[in-house]
C-alpha cells in the first residue's frame, strides 16, 4: 500500500494533451473509475471553484445568476454537473446547451438538471449586453482538452464570438474554449478564472486571469507519482486549490 505523501515542494507539472489522455485512460482502465464518476467529480469540483471565486455575498447582482454554456462533448457534460451543484449551493444557474449529445450518459446529466428546474436557454443572445445585465458570471464548458484544434471555427464559432465580447467574468473548465491544449490562445476567449482538471495543461502557462484553480485531489497517489504531477497541497478537506502563477 502506498504511503500518503506530504505536500509537494515542486511546482505542479503542466501536462501535454497526450499526458492528460494517458492519465484519464489509466484512471478508467486500470483504476476502474467510471466515466460518469469522473465527470461527477470534475463537475462538483468546478462548482466549488466557482463558489470560491464568486462567493454569494460578493455577487454584484441581487439574484445569484450564472450562465453555464455547454458544448456537445465531455466538457459540456462537466458543465451540466457543475450547474447542478451550483443550484445545490444556492446559485441560480441557467444552461445553454445547443448541440445536445445523444450519449445516454450525457442525456442523464441533462435530465438531472431539468428535474431540478434549472432553465435551459433556447438561444444565446448575440447582444452581449443582455448577457452582461442578466448574469454575474459565465461558465465556459464549450470545448475542453478533448477538442481538436479548429473546432472553435466550426459550430461553436458563434458561441465563442459572443463570449469574447462579454464583460462579466468567465470561468473556463480545464482548457479555455478556442485554446490549443499546449500552445494556448489562438483567438480564443480570455477567462478570468481557470479550473484545471487533474492537473494544469500546458496552455495554462499562458493564462493571465485572476484565479487558477486545480481539481486533482482525487487522483490516486501512485498515478501522481508515475506522471510526476507534483500536486499542490490541498488544505483540510478541500477538493480544489488556487495555484500561484507559473514560474
PDB file of C-alpha atoms in Angstrom:
ATOM      1  CA  UNK A   1       0.000   0.000   0.000  1.00  0.00           C
ATOM      2  CA  UNK A   2       1.294   3.430  -0.913  1.00  0.00           C
ATOM      3  CA  UNK A   3       2.004   5.892   1.832  1.00  0.00           C
ATOM      4  CA  UNK A   4       0.209   9.208   1.795  1.00  0.00           C
ATOM      5  CA  UNK A   5       2.584  11.894   0.511  1.00  0.00           C
ATOM      6  CA  UNK A   6       3.318  15.154   2.203  1.00  0.00           C
ATOM      7  CA  UNK A   7       2.810  18.451   0.428  1.00  0.00           C
ATOM      8  CA  UNK A   8       4.783  18.843  -2.778  1.00  0.00           C
ATOM      9  CA  UNK A   9       7.665  21.321  -2.759  1.00  0.00           C
ATOM     10  CA  UNK A  10       7.979  21.244  -6.557  1.00  0.00           C
ATOM     11  CA  UNK A  11       5.692  23.326  -8.795  1.00  0.00           C
ATOM     12  CA  UNK A  12       2.867  21.306 -10.341  1.00  0.00           C
ATOM     13  CA  UNK A  13       3.508  19.712 -13.690  1.00  0.00           C
ATOM     14  CA  UNK A  14       1.767  21.193 -16.723  1.00  0.00           C
ATOM     15  CA  UNK A  15       0.515  18.363 -18.929  1.00  0.00           C
ATOM     16  CA  UNK A  16       0.584  17.873 -22.678  1.00  0.00           C
ATOM     17  CA  UNK A  17      -2.583  16.638 -24.351  1.00  0.00           C
ATOM     18  CA  UNK A  18      -1.092  13.146 -24.673  1.00  0.00           C
ATOM     19  CA  UNK A  19      -0.186  13.047 -20.969  1.00  0.00           C
ATOM     20  CA  UNK A  20      -3.678  14.157 -19.922  1.00  0.00           C
ATOM     21  CA  UNK A  21      -5.217  11.477 -22.129  1.00  0.00           C
ATOM     22  CA  UNK A  22      -2.861   8.836 -20.707  1.00  0.00           C
ATOM     23  CA  UNK A  23      -3.805   9.711 -17.123  1.00  0.00           C
ATOM     24  CA  UNK A  24      -7.511   9.611 -17.909  1.00  0.00           C
ATOM     25  CA  UNK A  25      -7.067   6.266 -19.674  1.00  0.00           C
ATOM     26  CA  UNK A  26      -5.262   4.839 -16.656  1.00  0.00           C
ATOM     27  CA  UNK A  27      -7.990   6.039 -14.291  1.00  0.00           C
ATOM     28  CA  UNK A  28     -10.685   4.482 -16.466  1.00  0.00           C
ATOM     29  CA  UNK A  29      -8.975   1.213 -17.364  1.00  0.00           C
ATOM     30  CA  UNK A  30      -6.579   0.383 -14.532  1.00  0.00           C
ATOM     31  CA  UNK A  31      -8.273   2.037 -11.553  1.00  0.00           C
ATOM     32  CA  UNK A  32     -11.773   1.267 -12.841  1.00  0.00           C
ATOM     33  CA  UNK A  33     -13.147   4.753 -12.427  1.00  0.00           C
ATOM     34  CA  UNK A  34     -16.348   5.109 -14.397  1.00  0.00           C
ATOM     35  CA  UNK A  35     -16.745   7.891 -16.926  1.00  0.00           C
ATOM     36  CA  UNK A  36     -19.836   9.118 -15.090  1.00  0.00           C
ATOM     37  CA  UNK A  37     -17.853   9.080 -11.847  1.00  0.00           C
ATOM     38  CA  UNK A  38     -15.035  11.213 -13.269  1.00  0.00           C
ATOM     39  CA  UNK A  39     -17.438  13.727 -14.811  1.00  0.00           C
ATOM     40  CA  UNK A  40     -19.284  13.976 -11.494  1.00  0.00           C
ATOM     41  CA  UNK A  41     -16.037  14.537  -9.565  1.00  0.00           C
ATOM     42  CA  UNK A  42     -14.903  17.213 -12.011  1.00  0.00           C
ATOM     43  CA  UNK A  43     -18.262  18.963 -12.249  1.00  0.00           C
ATOM     44  CA  UNK A  44     -18.600  19.144  -8.472  1.00  0.00           C
ATOM     45  CA  UNK A  45     -15.055  20.493  -8.142  1.00  0.00           C
ATOM     46  CA  UNK A  46     -15.726  23.131 -10.805  1.00  0.00           C
ATOM     47  CA  UNK A  47     -18.824  24.289  -8.926  1.00  0.00           C
ATOM     48  CA  UNK A  48     -16.793  24.532  -5.716  1.00  0.00           C
ATOM     49  CA  UNK A  49     -14.203  26.637  -7.583  1.00  0.00           C
ATOM     50  CA  UNK A  50     -16.971  28.981  -8.779  1.00  0.00           C
ATOM     51  CA  UNK A  51     -18.136  29.436  -5.174  1.00  0.00           C
ATOM     52  CA  UNK A  52     -14.568  30.307  -4.139  1.00  0.00           C
ATOM     53  CA  UNK A  53     -14.071  32.769  -6.982  1.00  0.00           C
ATOM     54  CA  UNK A  54     -17.536  34.326  -6.638  1.00  0.00           C
ATOM     55  CA  UNK A  55     -18.956  33.832  -3.118  1.00  0.00           C
ATOM     56  CA  UNK A  56     -22.674  34.544  -2.879  1.00  0.00           C
ATOM     57  CA  UNK A  57     -22.269  37.703  -0.724  1.00  0.00           C
ATOM     58  CA  UNK A  58     -19.828  39.179  -3.263  1.00  0.00           C
ATOM     59  CA  UNK A  59     -22.046  38.939  -6.342  1.00  0.00           C
ATOM     60  CA  UNK A  60     -22.910  42.316  -7.856  1.00  0.00           C
ATOM     61  CA  UNK A  61     -26.461  41.351  -8.810  1.00  0.00           C
ATOM     62  CA  UNK A  62     -29.321  40.758  -6.424  1.00  0.00           C
ATOM     63  CA  UNK A  63     -30.008  37.349  -7.941  1.00  0.00           C
ATOM     64  CA  UNK A  64     -27.074  34.874  -7.870  1.00  0.00           C
ATOM     65  CA  UNK A  65     -27.354  34.096 -11.582  1.00  0.00           C
ATOM     66  CA  UNK A  66     -24.708  32.179 -13.536  1.00  0.00           C
ATOM     67  CA  UNK A  67     -24.839  31.218 -17.214  1.00  0.00           C
ATOM     68  CA  UNK A  68     -23.343  27.793 -17.991  1.00  0.00           C
ATOM     69  CA  UNK A  69     -22.550  27.308 -21.686  1.00  0.00           C
ATOM     70  CA  UNK A  70     -22.101  23.630 -22.585  1.00  0.00           C
ATOM     71  CA  UNK A  71     -20.606  22.020 -25.667  1.00  0.00           C
ATOM     72  CA  UNK A  72     -21.540  18.605 -27.079  1.00  0.00           C
ATOM     73  CA  UNK A  73     -18.640  16.560 -25.697  1.00  0.00           C
ATOM     74  CA  UNK A  74     -17.241  15.685 -22.258  1.00  0.00           C
ATOM     75  CA  UNK A  75     -16.502  19.256 -21.208  1.00  0.00           C
ATOM     76  CA  UNK A  76     -20.166  20.081 -21.782  1.00  0.00           C
ATOM     77  CA  UNK A  77     -21.208  17.192 -19.551  1.00  0.00           C
ATOM     78  CA  UNK A  78     -18.887  18.518 -16.840  1.00  0.00           C
ATOM     79  CA  UNK A  79     -20.661  21.851 -17.256  1.00  0.00           C
ATOM     80  CA  UNK A  80     -24.040  20.192 -16.697  1.00  0.00           C
ATOM     81  CA  UNK A  81     -22.819  18.643 -13.446  1.00  0.00           C
ATOM     82  CA  UNK A  82     -21.292  21.980 -12.439  1.00  0.00           C
ATOM     83  CA  UNK A  83     -24.650  23.691 -12.998  1.00  0.00           C
ATOM     84  CA  UNK A  84     -26.472  21.093 -10.881  1.00  0.00           C
ATOM     85  CA  UNK A  85     -24.083  21.578  -7.984  1.00  0.00           C
ATOM     86  CA  UNK A  86     -24.261  25.365  -8.303  1.00  0.00           C
ATOM     87  CA  UNK A  87     -28.022  25.016  -7.878  1.00  0.00           C
ATOM     88  CA  UNK A  88     -27.453  22.938  -4.737  1.00  0.00           C
ATOM     89  CA  UNK A  89     -25.087  25.671  -3.490  1.00  0.00           C
ATOM     90  CA  UNK A  90     -27.942  28.232  -3.820  1.00  0.00           C
ATOM     91  CA  UNK A  91     -26.808  29.851  -7.048  1.00  0.00           C
ATOM     92  CA  UNK A  92     -29.260  30.292  -9.929  1.00  0.00           C
ATOM     93  CA  UNK A  93     -27.677  28.665 -12.979  1.00  0.00           C
ATOM     94  CA  UNK A  94     -29.099  28.823 -16.475  1.00  0.00           C
ATOM     95  CA  UNK A  95     -27.774  26.427 -19.120  1.00  0.00           C
ATOM     96  CA  UNK A  96     -27.204  26.991 -22.808  1.00  0.00           C
ATOM     97  CA  UNK A  97     -26.693  23.568 -24.422  1.00  0.00           C
ATOM     98  CA  UNK A  98     -27.430  23.974 -28.124  1.00  0.00           C
ATOM     99  CA  UNK A  99     -25.973  20.744 -29.515  1.00  0.00           C
ATOM    100  CA  UNK A 100     -27.154  18.050 -27.142  1.00  0.00           C
ATOM    101  CA  UNK A 101     -25.254  14.785 -27.187  1.00  0.00           C
ATOM    102  CA  UNK A 102     -27.074  11.524 -27.902  1.00  0.00           C
ATOM    103  CA  UNK A 103     -24.781   9.754 -25.421  1.00  0.00           C
ATOM    104  CA  UNK A 104     -27.112   8.208 -22.788  1.00  0.00           C
ATOM    105  CA  UNK A 105     -24.758   9.321 -20.018  1.00  0.00           C
ATOM    106  CA  UNK A 106     -24.911  12.955 -21.104  1.00  0.00           C
ATOM    107  CA  UNK A 107     -28.676  12.693 -21.515  1.00  0.00           C
ATOM    108  CA  UNK A 108     -28.882  11.524 -17.890  1.00  0.00           C
ATOM    109  CA  UNK A 109     -26.957  14.605 -16.743  1.00  0.00           C
ATOM    110  CA  UNK A 110     -29.344  16.757 -18.765  1.00  0.00           C
ATOM    111  CA  UNK A 111     -32.366  15.083 -17.185  1.00  0.00           C
ATOM    112  CA  UNK A 112     -30.971  15.688 -13.703  1.00  0.00           C
ATOM    113  CA  UNK A 113     -30.722  19.412 -14.438  1.00  0.00           C
ATOM    114  CA  UNK A 114     -34.219  19.516 -15.906  1.00  0.00           C
ATOM    115  CA  UNK A 115     -35.658  17.714 -12.891  1.00  0.00           C
ATOM    116  CA  UNK A 116     -34.057  20.323 -10.641  1.00  0.00           C
ATOM    117  CA  UNK A 117     -35.842  23.064 -12.612  1.00  0.00           C
ATOM    118  CA  UNK A 118     -32.640  24.563 -13.968  1.00  0.00           C
ATOM    119  CA  UNK A 119     -33.706  26.594 -17.029  1.00  0.00           C
ATOM    120  CA  UNK A 120     -32.249  25.922 -20.469  1.00  0.00           C
ATOM    121  CA  UNK A 121     -31.922  28.772 -22.963  1.00  0.00           C
ATOM    122  CA  UNK A 122     -33.231  28.111 -26.471  1.00  0.00           C
ATOM    123  CA  UNK A 123     -30.679  30.535 -27.926  1.00  0.00           C
ATOM    124  CA  UNK A 124     -27.695  32.589 -26.802  1.00  0.00           C
ATOM    125  CA  UNK A 125     -28.311  36.326 -27.205  1.00  0.00           C
ATOM    126  CA  UNK A 126     -25.898  37.831 -29.690  1.00  0.00           C
ATOM    127  CA  UNK A 127     -26.439  41.175 -27.981  1.00  0.00           C
ATOM    128  CA  UNK A 128     -23.828  40.711 -25.269  1.00  0.00           C
ATOM    129  CA  UNK A 129     -25.296  43.472 -23.109  1.00  0.00           C
ATOM    130  CA  UNK A 130     -28.282  41.185 -22.429  1.00  0.00           C
ATOM    131  CA  UNK A 131     -25.861  38.606 -21.014  1.00  0.00           C
ATOM    132  CA  UNK A 132     -23.938  41.227 -19.048  1.00  0.00           C
ATOM    133  CA  UNK A 133     -27.158  42.512 -17.494  1.00  0.00           C
ATOM    134  CA  UNK A 134     -28.663  39.124 -16.641  1.00  0.00           C
ATOM    135  CA  UNK A 135     -25.778  37.150 -15.120  1.00  0.00           C
ATOM    136  CA  UNK A 136     -22.946  37.535 -12.622  1.00  0.00           C
ATOM    137  CA  UNK A 137     -20.595  35.185 -14.460  1.00  0.00           C
ATOM    138  CA  UNK A 138     -20.374  32.721 -17.341  1.00  0.00           C
ATOM    139  CA  UNK A 139     -19.069  29.161 -17.060  1.00  0.00           C
ATOM    140  CA  UNK A 140     -17.297  28.161 -20.280  1.00  0.00           C
ATOM    141  CA  UNK A 141     -17.829  24.409 -20.752  1.00  0.00           C
ATOM    142  CA  UNK A 142     -17.886  24.565 -24.546  1.00  0.00           C
ATOM    143  CA  UNK A 143     -14.611  22.995 -25.663  1.00  0.00           C
ATOM    144  CA  UNK A 144     -12.180  21.206 -23.371  1.00  0.00           C
ATOM    145  CA  UNK A 145      -8.931  19.301 -23.628  1.00  0.00           C
ATOM    146  CA  UNK A 146     -10.602  16.722 -25.880  1.00  0.00           C
ATOM    147  CA  UNK A 147     -11.369  19.324 -28.557  1.00  0.00           C
ATOM    148  CA  UNK A 148      -9.369  19.192 -31.760  1.00  0.00           C
ATOM    149  CA  UNK A 149      -7.658  22.339 -32.993  1.00  0.00           C
ATOM    150  CA  UNK A 150     -10.054  24.153 -35.282  1.00  0.00           C
ATOM    151  CA  UNK A 151     -13.276  23.108 -33.556  1.00  0.00           C
ATOM    152  CA  UNK A 152     -13.685  26.685 -32.411  1.00  0.00           C
ATOM    153  CA  UNK A 153     -14.116  27.635 -36.052  1.00  0.00           C
ATOM    154  CA  UNK A 154     -16.987  25.178 -36.539  1.00  0.00           C
ATOM    155  CA  UNK A 155     -20.454  25.127 -34.962  1.00  0.00           C
ATOM    156  CA  UNK A 156     -19.103  26.648 -31.756  1.00  0.00           C
ATOM    157  CA  UNK A 157     -17.705  29.698 -33.546  1.00  0.00           C
ATOM    158  CA  UNK A 158     -20.788  31.825 -32.912  1.00  0.00           C
ATOM    159  CA  UNK A 159     -20.781  30.990 -29.210  1.00  0.00           C
ATOM    160  CA  UNK A 160     -17.091  31.839 -28.851  1.00  0.00           C
ATOM    161  CA  UNK A 161     -17.564  35.078 -30.766  1.00  0.00           C
ATOM    162  CA  UNK A 162     -20.229  36.107 -28.264  1.00  0.00           C
ATOM    163  CA  UNK A 163     -18.218  35.011 -25.211  1.00  0.00           C
ATOM    164  CA  UNK A 164     -15.205  37.018 -26.398  1.00  0.00           C
ATOM    165  CA  UNK A 165     -17.235  40.200 -26.010  1.00  0.00           C
ATOM    166  CA  UNK A 166     -18.999  39.682 -22.682  1.00  0.00           C
ATOM    167  CA  UNK A 167     -17.875  41.978 -19.883  1.00  0.00           C
ATOM    168  CA  UNK A 168     -18.820  39.757 -16.948  1.00  0.00           C
ATOM    169  CA  UNK A 169     -16.253  37.232 -15.652  1.00  0.00           C
ATOM    170  CA  UNK A 170     -15.781  33.921 -17.467  1.00  0.00           C
ATOM    171  CA  UNK A 171     -14.813  30.680 -15.721  1.00  0.00           C
ATOM    172  CA  UNK A 172     -13.256  28.150 -18.125  1.00  0.00           C
ATOM    173  CA  UNK A 173     -13.250  24.445 -17.337  1.00  0.00           C
ATOM    174  CA  UNK A 174      -9.879  22.735 -17.912  1.00  0.00           C
ATOM    175  CA  UNK A 175      -8.964  24.457 -21.213  1.00  0.00           C
ATOM    176  CA  UNK A 176     -10.424  27.800 -22.284  1.00  0.00           C
ATOM    177  CA  UNK A 177     -12.569  27.293 -25.373  1.00  0.00           C
ATOM    178  CA  UNK A 178     -10.712  28.071 -28.582  1.00  0.00           C
ATOM    179  CA  UNK A 179      -7.303  27.441 -26.979  1.00  0.00           C
ATOM    180  CA  UNK A 180      -4.880  24.755 -28.053  1.00  0.00           C
ATOM    181  CA  UNK A 181      -4.171  22.424 -25.119  1.00  0.00           C
ATOM    182  CA  UNK A 182      -0.444  23.023 -25.414  1.00  0.00           C
ATOM    183  CA  UNK A 183       0.133  26.235 -27.359  1.00  0.00           C
ATOM    184  CA  UNK A 184      -2.532  28.274 -25.613  1.00  0.00           C
ATOM    185  CA  UNK A 185      -4.727  31.001 -27.029  1.00  0.00           C
ATOM    186  CA  UNK A 186      -5.156  31.470 -30.745  1.00  0.00           C
ATOM    187  CA  UNK A 187      -8.000  33.924 -30.819  1.00  0.00           C
ATOM    188  CA  UNK A 188      -9.918  32.143 -28.087  1.00  0.00           C
ATOM    189  CA  UNK A 189     -11.657  33.662 -25.127  1.00  0.00           C
ATOM    190  CA  UNK A 190      -9.876  35.315 -22.183  1.00  0.00           C
ATOM    191  CA  UNK A 191     -11.280  33.840 -18.967  1.00  0.00           C
ATOM    192  CA  UNK A 192     -10.963  35.463 -15.561  1.00  0.00           C
ATOM    193  CA  UNK A 193     -10.877  32.084 -13.805  1.00  0.00           C
ATOM    194  CA  UNK A 194      -9.487  28.732 -14.954  1.00  0.00           C
ATOM    195  CA  UNK A 195     -10.274  25.391 -13.312  1.00  0.00           C
ATOM    196  CA  UNK A 196      -7.739  22.747 -14.330  1.00  0.00           C
ATOM    197  CA  UNK A 197      -8.915  19.137 -14.022  1.00  0.00           C
ATOM    198  CA  UNK A 198      -6.486  16.509 -12.646  1.00  0.00           C
ATOM    199  CA  UNK A 199      -3.534  18.829 -13.295  1.00  0.00           C
ATOM    200  CA  UNK A 200      -2.875  22.023 -15.266  1.00  0.00           C
ATOM    201  CA  UNK A 201      -2.436  21.687 -19.016  1.00  0.00           C
ATOM    202  CA  UNK A 202       0.481  23.363 -20.795  1.00  0.00           C
ATOM    203  CA  UNK A 203      -1.767  26.115 -22.137  1.00  0.00           C
ATOM    204  CA  UNK A 204      -2.406  27.260 -18.550  1.00  0.00           C
ATOM    205  CA  UNK A 205       1.080  28.803 -18.529  1.00  0.00           C
ATOM    206  CA  UNK A 206      -0.424  31.468 -20.794  1.00  0.00           C
ATOM    207  CA  UNK A 207      -3.439  32.070 -18.590  1.00  0.00           C
ATOM    208  CA  UNK A 208      -3.437  35.701 -17.439  1.00  0.00           C
ATOM    209  CA  UNK A 209      -6.677  35.757 -15.462  1.00  0.00           C
ATOM    210  CA  UNK A 210      -7.069  36.453 -11.771  1.00  0.00           C
ATOM    211  CA  UNK A 211      -7.509  32.925 -10.335  1.00  0.00           C
ATOM    212  CA  UNK A 212      -6.322  29.491 -11.412  1.00  0.00           C
ATOM    213  CA  UNK A 213      -7.694  26.500  -9.536  1.00  0.00           C
ATOM    214  CA  UNK A 214      -6.708  22.854  -9.872  1.00  0.00           C
ATOM    215  CA  UNK A 215      -9.057  19.964  -9.076  1.00  0.00           C
ATOM    216  CA  UNK A 216      -6.842  16.922  -8.748  1.00  0.00           C
ATOM    217  CA  UNK A 217      -7.039  15.758  -5.179  1.00  0.00           C
ATOM    218  CA  UNK A 218      -8.923  12.610  -6.190  1.00  0.00           C
ATOM    219  CA  UNK A 219      -6.032  11.355  -8.366  1.00  0.00           C
ATOM    220  CA  UNK A 220      -4.506   8.260  -6.679  1.00  0.00           C
ATOM    221  CA  UNK A 221      -1.032   8.776  -5.263  1.00  0.00           C
ATOM    222  CA  UNK A 222       0.585   6.142  -7.496  1.00  0.00           C
ATOM    223  CA  UNK A 223      -0.766   7.958 -10.564  1.00  0.00           C
ATOM    224  CA  UNK A 224       0.517  11.277  -9.204  1.00  0.00           C
ATOM    225  CA  UNK A 225       3.916   9.690  -8.725  1.00  0.00           C
ATOM    226  CA  UNK A 226       4.031   7.867 -12.085  1.00  0.00           C
ATOM    227  CA  UNK A 227       3.265  11.040 -14.042  1.00  0.00           C
ATOM    228  CA  UNK A 228       5.262  13.309 -11.694  1.00  0.00           C
ATOM    229  CA  UNK A 229       2.279  15.596 -11.196  1.00  0.00           C
ATOM    230  CA  UNK A 230       3.705  17.340  -8.110  1.00  0.00           C
ATOM    231  CA  UNK A 231       0.230  18.297  -6.902  1.00  0.00           C
ATOM    232  CA  UNK A 232      -0.230  21.315  -4.649  1.00  0.00           C
ATOM    233  CA  UNK A 233      -1.204  20.950  -1.021  1.00  0.00           C
ATOM    234  CA  UNK A 234      -4.967  20.791  -0.515  1.00  0.00           C
ATOM    235  CA  UNK A 235      -5.924  22.291   2.858  1.00  0.00           C
ATOM    236  CA  UNK A 236      -8.247  20.319   5.107  1.00  0.00           C
ATOM    237  CA  UNK A 237     -10.859  18.510   3.029  1.00  0.00           C
ATOM    238  CA  UNK A 238     -10.704  20.854   0.028  1.00  0.00           C
ATOM    239  CA  UNK A 239     -11.134  19.289  -3.431  1.00  0.00           C
ATOM    240  CA  UNK A 240      -9.814  22.351  -5.282  1.00  0.00           C
ATOM    241  CA  UNK A 241      -7.000  24.748  -4.527  1.00  0.00           C
ATOM    242  CA  UNK A 242      -5.807  28.013  -6.060  1.00  0.00           C
ATOM    243  CA  UNK A 243      -2.417  27.970  -7.767  1.00  0.00           C
ATOM    244  CA  UNK A 244       0.087  30.764  -7.924  1.00  0.00           C
ATOM    245  CA  UNK A 245       1.325  31.899 -11.322  1.00  0.00           C
ATOM    246  CA  UNK A 246       3.799  29.523 -13.020  1.00  0.00           C
ATOM    247  CA  UNK A 247       7.441  30.422 -12.861  1.00  0.00           C
TER     248      UNK A 247
END
